[in-house]
Amino acid sequence: MNKITYLDGARWHRALVAGASNVLSRQEYLNKINVFPVPDGDTGTNMAFTLTSILDSTVQRIHPRTDDMLALIADAALDGARGNSGVILAQFFQGLSDGAAGVDKMTPESFARAVKFGAEY
């Protein structure tokens, strides 16, 4: 079995598609368990809308570099953010993008740094 040792723009896009697919398939469940940031039962819907917007904006624009792909994802997330959970997701992607500035192929170490930026954004 081959180990993935880096993430580039194409791999980031594939990961985004896989993650979005999981959110979309569990949208109603996420709505049902929604208590944060506001217990209004629409977190799954808002995250699904935001992720679909990101996918629509990136499907024909896959960049080979990690930093360029994450910048595109972050911009698309901000443009398509819906509701509180969509805005929080967009903020995470912006922090992730900021943490990946100058990174062509992301290593486990640069991934950890970028996720930390995303969590703190």
Short mmCIF file of C-alpha atoms in Angstrom, two decimals:
data_model
loop_
_atom_site.label_atom_id
_atom_site.label_comp_id
_atom_site.label_asym_id
_atom_site.label_seq_id
_atom_site.Cartn_x
_atom_site.Cartn_y
_atom_site.Cartn_z
CA MET A 1 0.00 0.00 0.00
CA ASN A 2 1.38 3.39 -0.98
CA LYS A 3 1.56 6.10 1.64
CA ILE A 4 0.64 9.64 0.78
CA THR A 5 3.64 11.76 1.74
CA TYR A 6 2.43 15.14 0.52
CA LEU A 7 -0.67 17.07 -0.49
CA ASP A 8 -0.70 19.16 -3.64
CA GLY A 9 -3.54 21.16 -5.16
CA ALA A 10 -5.12 18.18 -6.92
CA ARG A 11 -5.04 16.06 -3.77
CA TRP A 12 -6.56 18.91 -1.78
CA HIS A 13 -9.39 19.10 -4.28
CA ARG A 14 -10.00 15.35 -4.10
CA ALA A 15 -10.05 15.57 -0.29
CA LEU A 16 -12.51 18.46 -0.49
CA VAL A 17 -14.80 16.45 -2.79
CA ALA A 18 -14.68 13.46 -0.42
CA GLY A 19 -15.32 15.59 2.66
CA ALA A 20 -18.15 17.51 1.01
CA SER A 21 -19.72 14.23 -0.07
CA ASN A 22 -19.75 13.06 3.54
CA VAL A 23 -21.32 16.30 4.76
CA LEU A 24 -23.94 16.23 1.99
CA SER A 25 -24.87 12.63 2.78
CA ARG A 26 -25.29 13.50 6.47
CA GLN A 27 -26.93 16.88 6.05
CA GLU A 28 -30.19 15.98 7.82
CA TYR A 29 -28.34 14.32 10.69
CA LEU A 30 -26.20 17.44 11.13
CA ASN A 31 -29.37 19.55 11.17
CA LYS A 32 -30.85 17.30 13.85
CA ILE A 33 -27.85 17.48 16.19
CA ASN A 34 -27.25 21.19 15.56
CA VAL A 35 -26.58 23.05 18.82
CA PHE A 36 -23.62 25.27 17.85
CA PRO A 37 -23.17 28.07 17.02
CA VAL A 38 -26.95 28.57 17.17
CA PRO A 39 -29.39 25.69 17.84
CA ASP A 40 -31.62 26.45 14.85
CA GLY A 41 -31.45 23.14 12.98
CA ASP A 42 -29.77 24.38 9.81
CA THR A 43 -26.06 23.67 10.28
CA GLY A 44 -26.10 20.71 7.89
CA THR A 45 -27.95 22.70 5.25
CA ASN A 46 -25.65 25.72 5.58
CA MET A 47 -22.46 23.64 5.51
CA ALA A 48 -23.76 21.68 2.51
CA PHE A 49 -24.61 24.90 0.68
CA THR A 50 -21.19 26.40 1.47
CA LEU A 51 -19.30 23.27 0.41
CA THR A 52 -21.34 22.94 -2.79
CA SER A 53 -20.50 26.54 -3.61
CA ILE A 54 -16.80 25.79 -3.07
CA LEU A 55 -16.98 22.73 -5.32
CA ASP A 56 -18.81 24.65 -8.04
CA SER A 57 -16.14 27.36 -7.94
CA THR A 58 -13.16 25.02 -7.99
CA VAL A 59 -14.10 22.05 -10.18
CA GLN A 60 -12.68 23.59 -13.36
CA ARG A 61 -9.85 25.50 -11.65
CA ILE A 62 -7.64 22.94 -9.91
CA HIS A 63 -4.22 24.44 -9.20
CA PRO A 64 -1.16 22.18 -8.89
CA ARG A 65 0.28 24.14 -5.93
CA THR A 66 -1.17 23.68 -2.45
CA ASP A 67 -1.10 27.39 -1.58
CA ASP A 68 -2.86 28.41 -4.79
CA MET A 69 -5.54 25.73 -4.40
CA LEU A 70 -6.21 26.60 -0.77
CA ALA A 71 -6.43 30.31 -1.64
CA LEU A 72 -9.04 29.46 -4.27
CA ILE A 73 -10.95 27.28 -1.81
CA ALA A 74 -10.84 30.01 0.86
CA ASP A 75 -12.10 32.67 -1.56
CA ALA A 76 -14.88 30.39 -2.79
CA ALA A 77 -15.85 29.56 0.80
CA LEU A 78 -16.13 33.21 1.72
CA ASP A 79 -18.14 34.01 -1.41
CA GLY A 80 -20.50 31.07 -0.85
CA ALA A 81 -20.72 31.02 2.94
CA ARG A 82 -24.23 30.61 4.24
CA GLY A 83 -25.32 30.94 7.84
CA ASN A 84 -23.12 30.93 10.92
CA SER A 85 -21.69 27.48 10.26
CA GLY A 86 -20.84 28.40 6.66
CA VAL A 87 -19.01 31.51 7.83
CA ILE A 88 -17.11 29.51 10.46
CA LEU A 89 -16.14 26.99 7.78
CA ALA A 90 -15.01 29.82 5.48
CA GLN A 91 -12.91 31.27 8.30
CA PHE A 92 -11.26 27.89 8.85
CA PHE A 93 -10.41 27.63 5.14
CA GLN A 94 -8.99 31.18 5.20
CA GLY A 95 -6.74 30.30 8.13
CA LEU A 96 -5.73 27.07 6.41
CA SER A 97 -4.84 29.06 3.31
CA ASP A 98 -2.86 31.62 5.33
CA GLY A 99 -0.98 28.80 7.04
CA ALA A 100 -0.07 27.27 3.67
CA ALA A 101 1.32 30.47 2.13
CA GLY A 102 4.35 29.65 -0.01
CA VAL A 103 3.78 25.89 0.17
CA ASP A 104 3.94 23.99 -3.12
CA LYS A 105 3.51 20.45 -1.78
CA MET A 106 2.29 20.14 1.78
CA THR A 107 4.17 17.83 4.14
CA PRO A 108 2.72 16.46 7.39
CA GLU A 109 4.53 19.26 9.23
CA SER A 110 3.22 22.04 7.00
CA PHE A 111 -0.24 20.44 7.16
CA ALA A 112 -0.19 20.59 10.96
CA ARG A 113 0.89 24.24 10.87
CA ALA A 114 -1.86 25.14 8.39
CA VAL A 115 -4.55 23.36 10.42
CA LYS A 116 -3.39 25.26 13.51
CA PHE A 117 -3.78 28.52 11.57
CA GLY A 118 -7.24 27.39 10.45
CA ALA A 119 -8.35 26.54 13.97
CA GLU A 120 -7.13 29.88 15.31
CA TYR A 121 -8.46 32.08 12.51
#
